[in-house]
Tab-separated table of C-alpha atoms and ligand atoms in Angstrom:
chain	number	residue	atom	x	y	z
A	1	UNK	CA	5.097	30.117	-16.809
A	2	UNK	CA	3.837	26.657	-17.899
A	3	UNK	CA	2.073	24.988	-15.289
A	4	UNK	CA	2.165	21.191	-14.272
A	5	UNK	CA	-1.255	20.233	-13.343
A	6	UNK	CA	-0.538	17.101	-11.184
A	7	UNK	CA	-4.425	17.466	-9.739
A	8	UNK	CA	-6.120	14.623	-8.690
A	9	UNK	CA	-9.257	15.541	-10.176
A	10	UNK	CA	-10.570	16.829	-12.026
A	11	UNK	CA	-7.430	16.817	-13.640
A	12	UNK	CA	-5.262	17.307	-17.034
A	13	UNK	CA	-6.630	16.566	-20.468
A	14	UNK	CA	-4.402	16.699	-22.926
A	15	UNK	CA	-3.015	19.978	-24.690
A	16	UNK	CA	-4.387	19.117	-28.379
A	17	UNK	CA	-8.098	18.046	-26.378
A	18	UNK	CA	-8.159	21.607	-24.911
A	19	UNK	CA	-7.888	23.357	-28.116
A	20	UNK	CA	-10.204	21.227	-30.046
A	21	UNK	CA	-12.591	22.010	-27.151
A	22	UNK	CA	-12.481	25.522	-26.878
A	23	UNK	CA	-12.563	25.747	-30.374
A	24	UNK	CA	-15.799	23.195	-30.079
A	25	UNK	CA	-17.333	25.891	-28.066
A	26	UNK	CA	-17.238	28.383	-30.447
A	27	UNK	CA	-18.257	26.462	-33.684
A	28	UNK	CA	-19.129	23.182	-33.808
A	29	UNK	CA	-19.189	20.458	-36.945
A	30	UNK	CA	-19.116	23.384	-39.556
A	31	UNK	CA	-22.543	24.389	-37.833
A	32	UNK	CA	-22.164	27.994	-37.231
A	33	UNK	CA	-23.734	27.013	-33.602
A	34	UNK	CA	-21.419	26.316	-30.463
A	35	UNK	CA	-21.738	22.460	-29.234
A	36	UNK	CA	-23.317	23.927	-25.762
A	37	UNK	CA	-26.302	25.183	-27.854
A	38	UNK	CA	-27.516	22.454	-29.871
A	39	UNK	CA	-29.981	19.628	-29.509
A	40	UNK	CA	-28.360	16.583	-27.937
A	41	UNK	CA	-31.019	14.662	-30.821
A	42	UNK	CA	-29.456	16.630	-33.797
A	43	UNK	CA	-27.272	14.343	-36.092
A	44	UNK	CA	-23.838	16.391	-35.004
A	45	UNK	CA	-24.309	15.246	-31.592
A	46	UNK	CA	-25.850	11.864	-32.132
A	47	UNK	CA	-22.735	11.394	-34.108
A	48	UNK	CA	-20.517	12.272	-31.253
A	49	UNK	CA	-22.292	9.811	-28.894
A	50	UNK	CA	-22.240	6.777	-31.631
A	51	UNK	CA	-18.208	7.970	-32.194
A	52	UNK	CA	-17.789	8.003	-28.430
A	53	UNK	CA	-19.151	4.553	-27.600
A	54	UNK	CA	-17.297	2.524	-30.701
A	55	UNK	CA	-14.140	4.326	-29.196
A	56	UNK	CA	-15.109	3.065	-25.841
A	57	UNK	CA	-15.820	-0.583	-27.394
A	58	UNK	CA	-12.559	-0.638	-29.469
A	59	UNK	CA	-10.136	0.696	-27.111
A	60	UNK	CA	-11.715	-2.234	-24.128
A	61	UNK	CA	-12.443	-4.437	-27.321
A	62	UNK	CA	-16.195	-5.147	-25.577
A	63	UNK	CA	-18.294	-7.384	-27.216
A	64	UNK	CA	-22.305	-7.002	-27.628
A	65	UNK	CA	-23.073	-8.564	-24.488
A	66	UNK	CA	-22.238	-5.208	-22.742
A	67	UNK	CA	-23.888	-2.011	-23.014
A	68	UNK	CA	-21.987	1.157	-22.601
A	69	UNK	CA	-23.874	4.064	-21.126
A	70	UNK	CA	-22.660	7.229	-19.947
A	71	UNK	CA	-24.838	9.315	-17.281
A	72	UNK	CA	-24.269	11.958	-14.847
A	73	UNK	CA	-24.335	11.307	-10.738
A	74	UNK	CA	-20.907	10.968	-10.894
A	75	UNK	CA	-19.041	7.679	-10.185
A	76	UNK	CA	-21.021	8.572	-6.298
A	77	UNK	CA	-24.452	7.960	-7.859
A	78	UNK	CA	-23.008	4.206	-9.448
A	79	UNK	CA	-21.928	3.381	-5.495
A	80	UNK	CA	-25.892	2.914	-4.749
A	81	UNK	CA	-26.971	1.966	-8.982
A	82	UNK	CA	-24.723	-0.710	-9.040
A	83	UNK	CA	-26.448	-2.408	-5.950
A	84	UNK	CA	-29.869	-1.378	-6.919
A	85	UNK	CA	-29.758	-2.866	-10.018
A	86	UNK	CA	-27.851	-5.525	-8.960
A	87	UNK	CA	-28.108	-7.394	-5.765
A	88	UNK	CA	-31.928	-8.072	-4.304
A	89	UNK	CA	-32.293	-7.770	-0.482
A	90	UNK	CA	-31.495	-11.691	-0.123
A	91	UNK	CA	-28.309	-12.180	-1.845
A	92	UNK	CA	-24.951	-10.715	-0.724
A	93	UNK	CA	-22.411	-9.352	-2.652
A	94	UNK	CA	-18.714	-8.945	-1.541
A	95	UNK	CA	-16.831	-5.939	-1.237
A	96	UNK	CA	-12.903	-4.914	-0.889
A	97	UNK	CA	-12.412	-2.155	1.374
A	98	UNK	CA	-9.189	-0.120	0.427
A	99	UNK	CA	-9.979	3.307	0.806
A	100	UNK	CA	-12.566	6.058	1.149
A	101	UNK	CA	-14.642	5.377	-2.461
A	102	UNK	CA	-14.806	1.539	-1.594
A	103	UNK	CA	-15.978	2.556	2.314
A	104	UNK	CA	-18.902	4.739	0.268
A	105	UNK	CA	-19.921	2.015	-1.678
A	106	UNK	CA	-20.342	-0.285	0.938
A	107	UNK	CA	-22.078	1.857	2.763
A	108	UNK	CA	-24.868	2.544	0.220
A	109	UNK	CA	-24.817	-1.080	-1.303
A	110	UNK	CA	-26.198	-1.867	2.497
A	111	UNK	CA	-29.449	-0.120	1.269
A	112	UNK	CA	-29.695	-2.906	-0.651
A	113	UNK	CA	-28.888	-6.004	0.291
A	114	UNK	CA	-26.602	-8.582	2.053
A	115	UNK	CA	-22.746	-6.785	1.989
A	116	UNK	CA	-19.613	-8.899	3.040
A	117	UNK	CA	-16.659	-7.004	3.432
A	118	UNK	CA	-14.042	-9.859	2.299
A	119	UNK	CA	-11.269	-7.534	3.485
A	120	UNK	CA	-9.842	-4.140	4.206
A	121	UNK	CA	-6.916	-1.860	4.540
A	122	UNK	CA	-8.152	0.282	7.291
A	123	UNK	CA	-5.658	-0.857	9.696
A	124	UNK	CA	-3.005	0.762	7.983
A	125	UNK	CA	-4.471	3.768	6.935
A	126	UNK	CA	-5.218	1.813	3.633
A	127	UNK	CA	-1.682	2.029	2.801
A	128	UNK	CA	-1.851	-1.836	0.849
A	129	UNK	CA	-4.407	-4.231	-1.020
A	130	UNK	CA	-4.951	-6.913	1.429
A	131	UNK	CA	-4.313	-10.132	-0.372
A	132	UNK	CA	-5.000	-14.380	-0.262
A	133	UNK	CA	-8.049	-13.367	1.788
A	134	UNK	CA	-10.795	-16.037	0.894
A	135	UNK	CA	-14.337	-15.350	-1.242
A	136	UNK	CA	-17.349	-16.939	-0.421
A	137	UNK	CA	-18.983	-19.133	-3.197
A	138	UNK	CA	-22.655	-17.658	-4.460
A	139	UNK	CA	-21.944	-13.914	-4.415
A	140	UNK	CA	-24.288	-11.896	-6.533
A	141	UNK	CA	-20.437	-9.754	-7.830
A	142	UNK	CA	-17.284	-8.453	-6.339
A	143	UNK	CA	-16.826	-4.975	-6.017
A	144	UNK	CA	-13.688	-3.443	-6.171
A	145	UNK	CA	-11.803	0.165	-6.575
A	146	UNK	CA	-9.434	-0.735	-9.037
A	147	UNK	CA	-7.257	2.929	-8.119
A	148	UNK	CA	-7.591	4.148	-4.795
A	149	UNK	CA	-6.805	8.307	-5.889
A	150	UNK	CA	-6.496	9.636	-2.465
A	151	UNK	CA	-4.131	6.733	-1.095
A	152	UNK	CA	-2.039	5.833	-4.141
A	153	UNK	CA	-2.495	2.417	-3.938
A	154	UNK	CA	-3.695	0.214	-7.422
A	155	UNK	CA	-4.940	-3.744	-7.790
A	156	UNK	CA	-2.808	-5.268	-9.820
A	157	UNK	CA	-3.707	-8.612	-9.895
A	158	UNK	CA	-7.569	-9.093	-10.211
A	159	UNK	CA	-9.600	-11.259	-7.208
A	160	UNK	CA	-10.261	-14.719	-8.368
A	161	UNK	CA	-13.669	-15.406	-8.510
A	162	UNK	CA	-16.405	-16.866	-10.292
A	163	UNK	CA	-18.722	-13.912	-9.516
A	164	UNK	CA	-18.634	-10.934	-11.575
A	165	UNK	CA	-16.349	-8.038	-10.767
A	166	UNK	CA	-17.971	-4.808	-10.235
A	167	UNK	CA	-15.110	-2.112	-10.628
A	168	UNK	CA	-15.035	1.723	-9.666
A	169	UNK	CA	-12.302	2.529	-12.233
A	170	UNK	CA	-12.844	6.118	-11.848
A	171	UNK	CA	-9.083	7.392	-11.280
A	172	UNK	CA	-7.455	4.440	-13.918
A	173	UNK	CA	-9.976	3.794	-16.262
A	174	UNK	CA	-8.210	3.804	-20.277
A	175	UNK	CA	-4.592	3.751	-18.082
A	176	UNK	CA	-3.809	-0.160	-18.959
A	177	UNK	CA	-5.050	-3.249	-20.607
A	178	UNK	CA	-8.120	-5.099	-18.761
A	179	UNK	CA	-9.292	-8.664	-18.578
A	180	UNK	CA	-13.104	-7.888	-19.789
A	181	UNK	CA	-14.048	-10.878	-19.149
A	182	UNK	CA	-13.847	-10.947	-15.575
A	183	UNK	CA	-15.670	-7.553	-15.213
A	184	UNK	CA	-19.737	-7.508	-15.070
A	185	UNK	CA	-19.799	-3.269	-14.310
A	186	UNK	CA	-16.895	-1.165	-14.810
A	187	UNK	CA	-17.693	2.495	-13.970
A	188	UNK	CA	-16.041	6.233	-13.744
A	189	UNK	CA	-16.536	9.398	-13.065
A	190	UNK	CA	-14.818	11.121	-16.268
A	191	UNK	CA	-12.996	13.818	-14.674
A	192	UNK	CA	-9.810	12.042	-13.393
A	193	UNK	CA	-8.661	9.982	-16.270
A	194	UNK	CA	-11.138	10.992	-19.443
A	195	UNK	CA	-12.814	14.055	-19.336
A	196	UNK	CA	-13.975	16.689	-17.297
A	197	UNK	CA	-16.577	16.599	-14.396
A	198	UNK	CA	-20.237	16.319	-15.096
A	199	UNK	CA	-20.603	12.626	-17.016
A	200	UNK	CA	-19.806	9.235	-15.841
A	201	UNK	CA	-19.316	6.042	-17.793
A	202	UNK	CA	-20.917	2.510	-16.953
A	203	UNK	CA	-20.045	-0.743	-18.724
A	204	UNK	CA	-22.384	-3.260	-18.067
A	205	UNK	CA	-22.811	-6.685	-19.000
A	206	UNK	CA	-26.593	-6.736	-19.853
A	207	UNK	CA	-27.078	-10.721	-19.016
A	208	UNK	CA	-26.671	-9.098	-15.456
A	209	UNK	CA	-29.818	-6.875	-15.505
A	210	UNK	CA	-33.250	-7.520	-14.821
A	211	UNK	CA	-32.679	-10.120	-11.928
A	212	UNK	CA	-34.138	-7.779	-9.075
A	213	UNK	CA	-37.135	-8.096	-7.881
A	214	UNK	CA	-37.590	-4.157	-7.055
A	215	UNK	CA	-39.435	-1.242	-8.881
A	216	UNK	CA	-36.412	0.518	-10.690
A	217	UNK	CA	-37.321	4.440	-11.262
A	218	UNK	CA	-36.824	4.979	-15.072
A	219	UNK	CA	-33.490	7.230	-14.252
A	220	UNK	CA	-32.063	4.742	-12.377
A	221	UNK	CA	-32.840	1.542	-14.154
A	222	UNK	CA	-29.478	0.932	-16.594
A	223	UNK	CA	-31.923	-1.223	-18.955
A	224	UNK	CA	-33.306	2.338	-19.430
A	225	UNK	CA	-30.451	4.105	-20.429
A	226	UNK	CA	-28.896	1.175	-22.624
A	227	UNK	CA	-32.021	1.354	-24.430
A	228	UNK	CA	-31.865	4.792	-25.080
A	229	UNK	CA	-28.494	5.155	-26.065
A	230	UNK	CA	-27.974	7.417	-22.993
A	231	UNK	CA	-30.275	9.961	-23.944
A	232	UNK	CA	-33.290	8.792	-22.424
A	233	UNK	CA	-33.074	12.504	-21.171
A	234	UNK	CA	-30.193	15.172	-21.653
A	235	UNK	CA	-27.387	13.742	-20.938
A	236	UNK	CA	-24.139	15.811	-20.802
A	237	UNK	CA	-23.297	16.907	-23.920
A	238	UNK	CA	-20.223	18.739	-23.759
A	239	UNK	CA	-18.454	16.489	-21.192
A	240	UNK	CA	-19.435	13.324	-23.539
A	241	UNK	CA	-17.963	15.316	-26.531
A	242	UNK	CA	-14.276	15.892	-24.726
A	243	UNK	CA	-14.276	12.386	-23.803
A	244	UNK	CA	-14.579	11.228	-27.258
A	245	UNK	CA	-11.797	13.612	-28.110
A	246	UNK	CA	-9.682	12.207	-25.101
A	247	UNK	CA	-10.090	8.452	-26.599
A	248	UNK	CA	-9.330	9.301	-29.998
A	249	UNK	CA	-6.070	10.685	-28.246
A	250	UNK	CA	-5.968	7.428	-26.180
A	251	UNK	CA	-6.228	5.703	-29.751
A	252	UNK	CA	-3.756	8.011	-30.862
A	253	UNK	CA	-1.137	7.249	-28.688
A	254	UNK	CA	-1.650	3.245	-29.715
A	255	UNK	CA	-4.288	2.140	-27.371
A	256	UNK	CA	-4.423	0.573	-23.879
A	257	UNK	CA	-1.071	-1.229	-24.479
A	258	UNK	CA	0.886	1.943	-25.305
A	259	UNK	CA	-0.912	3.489	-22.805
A	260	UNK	CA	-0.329	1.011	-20.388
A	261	UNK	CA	3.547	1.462	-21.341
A	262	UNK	CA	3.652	4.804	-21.027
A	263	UNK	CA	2.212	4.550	-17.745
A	264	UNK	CA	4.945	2.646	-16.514
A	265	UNK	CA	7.906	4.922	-17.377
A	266	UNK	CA	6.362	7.932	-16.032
A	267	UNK	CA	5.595	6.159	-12.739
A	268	UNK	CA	8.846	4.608	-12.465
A	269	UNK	CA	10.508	7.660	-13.156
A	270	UNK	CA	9.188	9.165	-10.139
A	271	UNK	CA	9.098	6.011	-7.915
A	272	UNK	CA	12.904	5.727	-8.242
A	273	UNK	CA	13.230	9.064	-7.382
A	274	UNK	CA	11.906	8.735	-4.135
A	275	UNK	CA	13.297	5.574	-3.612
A	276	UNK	CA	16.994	6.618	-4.035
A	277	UNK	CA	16.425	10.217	-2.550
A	278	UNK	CA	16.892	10.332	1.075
A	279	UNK	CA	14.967	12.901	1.074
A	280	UNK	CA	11.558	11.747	0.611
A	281	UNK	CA	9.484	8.518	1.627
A	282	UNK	CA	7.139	6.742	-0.378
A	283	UNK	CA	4.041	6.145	1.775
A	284	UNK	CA	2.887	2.753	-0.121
A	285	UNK	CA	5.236	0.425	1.222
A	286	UNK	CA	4.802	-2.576	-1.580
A	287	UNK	CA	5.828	-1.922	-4.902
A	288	UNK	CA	3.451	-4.003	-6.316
A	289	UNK	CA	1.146	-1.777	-4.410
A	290	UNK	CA	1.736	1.181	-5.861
A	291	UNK	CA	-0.308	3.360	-8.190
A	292	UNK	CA	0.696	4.581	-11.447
A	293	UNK	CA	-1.650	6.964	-11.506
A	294	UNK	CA	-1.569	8.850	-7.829
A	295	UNK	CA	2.208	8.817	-6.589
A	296	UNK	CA	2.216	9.289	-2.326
A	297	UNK	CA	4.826	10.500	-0.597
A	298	UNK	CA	6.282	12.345	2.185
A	299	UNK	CA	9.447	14.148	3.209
A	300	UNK	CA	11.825	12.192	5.549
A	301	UNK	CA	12.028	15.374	8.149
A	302	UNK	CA	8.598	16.801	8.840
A	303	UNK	CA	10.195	20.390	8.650
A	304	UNK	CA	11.022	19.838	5.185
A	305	UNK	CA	6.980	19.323	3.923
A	306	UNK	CA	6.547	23.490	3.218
A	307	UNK	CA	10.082	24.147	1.551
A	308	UNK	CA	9.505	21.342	-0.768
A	309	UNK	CA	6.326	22.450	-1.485
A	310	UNK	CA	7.808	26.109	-2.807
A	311	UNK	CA	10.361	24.190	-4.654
A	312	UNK	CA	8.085	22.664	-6.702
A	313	UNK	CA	5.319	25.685	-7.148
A	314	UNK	CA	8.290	27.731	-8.034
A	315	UNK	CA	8.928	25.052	-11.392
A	316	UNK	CA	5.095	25.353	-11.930
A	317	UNK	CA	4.305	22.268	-10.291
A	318	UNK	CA	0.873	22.371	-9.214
A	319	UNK	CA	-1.823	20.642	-7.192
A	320	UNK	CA	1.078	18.753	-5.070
A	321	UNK	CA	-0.672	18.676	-2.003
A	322	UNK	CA	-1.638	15.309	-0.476
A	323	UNK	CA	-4.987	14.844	0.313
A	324	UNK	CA	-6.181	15.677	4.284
A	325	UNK	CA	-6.547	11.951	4.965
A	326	UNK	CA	-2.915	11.166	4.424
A	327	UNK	CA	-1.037	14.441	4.428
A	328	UNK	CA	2.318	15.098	2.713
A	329	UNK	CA	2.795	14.836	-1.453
A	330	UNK	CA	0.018	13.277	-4.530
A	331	UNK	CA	1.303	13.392	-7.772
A	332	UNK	CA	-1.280	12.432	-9.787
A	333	UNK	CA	0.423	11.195	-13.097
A	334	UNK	CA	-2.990	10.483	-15.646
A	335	UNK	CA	-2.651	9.724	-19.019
A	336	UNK	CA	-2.751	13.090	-20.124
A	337	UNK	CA	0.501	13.820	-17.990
A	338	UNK	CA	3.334	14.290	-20.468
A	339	UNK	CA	6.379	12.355	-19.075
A	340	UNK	CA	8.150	15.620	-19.388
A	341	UNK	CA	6.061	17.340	-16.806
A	342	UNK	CA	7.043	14.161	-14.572
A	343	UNK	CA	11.143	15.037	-15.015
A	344	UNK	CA	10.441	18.899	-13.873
A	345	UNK	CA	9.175	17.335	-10.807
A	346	UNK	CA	11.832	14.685	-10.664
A	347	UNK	CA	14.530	17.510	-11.056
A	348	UNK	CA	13.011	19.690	-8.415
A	349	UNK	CA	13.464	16.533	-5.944
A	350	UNK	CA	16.920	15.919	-7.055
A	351	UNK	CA	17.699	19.682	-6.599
A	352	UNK	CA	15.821	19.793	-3.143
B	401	PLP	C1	-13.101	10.806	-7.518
B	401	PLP	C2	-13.539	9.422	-7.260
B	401	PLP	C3	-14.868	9.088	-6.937
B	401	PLP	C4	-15.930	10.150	-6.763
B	401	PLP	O1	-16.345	10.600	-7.989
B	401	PLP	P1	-17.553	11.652	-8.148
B	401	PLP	O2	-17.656	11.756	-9.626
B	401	PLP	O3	-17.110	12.909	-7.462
B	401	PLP	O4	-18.759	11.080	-7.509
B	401	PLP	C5	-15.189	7.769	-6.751
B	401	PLP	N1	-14.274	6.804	-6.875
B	401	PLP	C6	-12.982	7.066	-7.184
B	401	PLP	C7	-12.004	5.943	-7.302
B	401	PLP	C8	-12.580	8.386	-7.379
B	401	PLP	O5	-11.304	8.655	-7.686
């Protein structure tokens, strides 16, 4: 049976990446050689890496003032890198709070410097983005998690401030168009909404770097890994080349707008589902709120949680289970996610 991967991460890539991957693996560029045996200096790769970038720079249409890097750590490591090469011990940056990610970065931006939470969702299980709260003039940036994967909620209109946003994009990044010009760093971890696990991708607006005062180890200075290209050491070869097959898909498909599109039906497809089925509950109670990318929800009755769940392994739906935190249903509906695989799971509701 054909399986539904609604996983929150790592999660689907699309059915044409796969192939071109596995068949990567056995023979790469004409080479004779599988792509996990070569030299990440050799010309096939270095033209993967200069392919991968320019896709990067088209699709976001970034300028030269921002380098794009991509490293491993995972979009955990950026939670501390960001502040480290960011914000010295006497200046304070602000920080959203709407979920578990954003509570990790503000935990390790602490290490460095002055933190202001400007607001937070806690008291409602992070169920909303808190809104019209007011930001302090002189901040150093403004971070914020643009998708907040294990709650379901998304920002959807940007804080308005003169200081530079610092995103964790992780679980949308490539889902919809983006005002660059309001963004300093935008990082993610690959493996929700670009590639799988292992490589994570920073955009950073280089007029930003250099203004701490602190010794930067060579791995962990950005300056470092802009200048390299990223391969200042090994970076991760494989998981770079399947996100520069995912973005030529993303180009495929017509870009951020089309994507952005896209994005929409599928989500509203299932949002109206649960909204007219008495059945189940959304558990983001704004709209505007809402994720398109990580759908929440629960059953009405309590008793119904476990038979839904075998209605929907039993159409191949898989990886439905809500995360611990917030119990109940997570569809996560990436990119990748045809809008077919969206109606199975729409038609096991309306048959439930
Ligand atoms: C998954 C996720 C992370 C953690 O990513 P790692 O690569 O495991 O460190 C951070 N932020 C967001 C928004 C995520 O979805």
């Amino acid at each position: 049976m054909k399986m539904h991967n609604f996983s929150a991460g790592p999660a689907i890539l699309p059915a044409t990446v796969l192939e071109q991957a596995a068949d990567a693996v056995r023979d790469f560029d004409g080479l004779g050689l599988s792509i996990l045996e070569i030299s990440h200096r050799s010309p096939s790769f270095t033209k993967v890496l200069a392919e991968t970038e320019s896709l990067v720079r088209e699709l976001l249409d970034l300028n030269d003032d921002y380098g794009v890097i991509f490293i491993s750590g995972g979009a955990s490591a950026e939670f501390f890198l960001t502040a480290m090469n960011l914000l010295n011990e006497d200046e304070r940056a602000g920080y959203l709070d709407t979920g578990t990610w954003s509570t990790k970065a503000i935990k390790e931006a602490k290490l460095f410097g002055g933190v202001e939470v400007l607001a937070s969702s806690k008291d409602k299980n992070f169920n909303y983005i808190p809104k019209g709260y007011p930001i302090p003039q002189g901040l150093k940036y403004v971070h914020v998690t643009s998708n907040n994967t294990i709650y379901g909620t998304q920002i959807k209109d940007w804080p308005e401030t003169d200081a530079p946003l610092v995103a964790d994009m992780s679980s949308d990044i490539f889902s919809r168009r983006l005002p660059m010009e309001k963004f300093g760093i935008i990082y993610a971890g690959a493996q929700k909404n670009m590639g799988p696990a292992g490589v994570t991708m920073v955009i950073i607006r280089k007029d930003l770097l250099g203004t701490v005062k602190r010794a930067l180890p060579s791995m962990l200075d950005y300056r470092v890994h802009i200048e390299k290209g990223s391969t200042f050491n090994t970076p991760p070869v494989y998981p770079i080349y399947v996100c520069m097959l995912t973005l030529r898909w993303v180009k495929a498909q017509g870009g951020l707008e089309a994507m952005e599109k896209i994005n929409e039906a599928k989500a509203k497809l299932l949002y109206d589902e649960i909204e007219r089925n008495p059945k189940f509950k959304c558990t983001i109670p704004d709209p505007i709120d809402r994720s398109l990318m990580n759908v929440t929800f629960v059953t009405t009755e309590e008793a119904d949680t476990a038979p839904f769940m075998e209605a929907a392994k039993a159409a191949g739906v898989d990886a439905l289970k809500g995360h611990r935190s917030v119990g109940g249903f997570r569809a996560s509906i990436y990119n990748a996610m045809p809008i077919e695989s969206v109606q199975v799971l729409v038609d096991v509701m309306k048959g439930f």
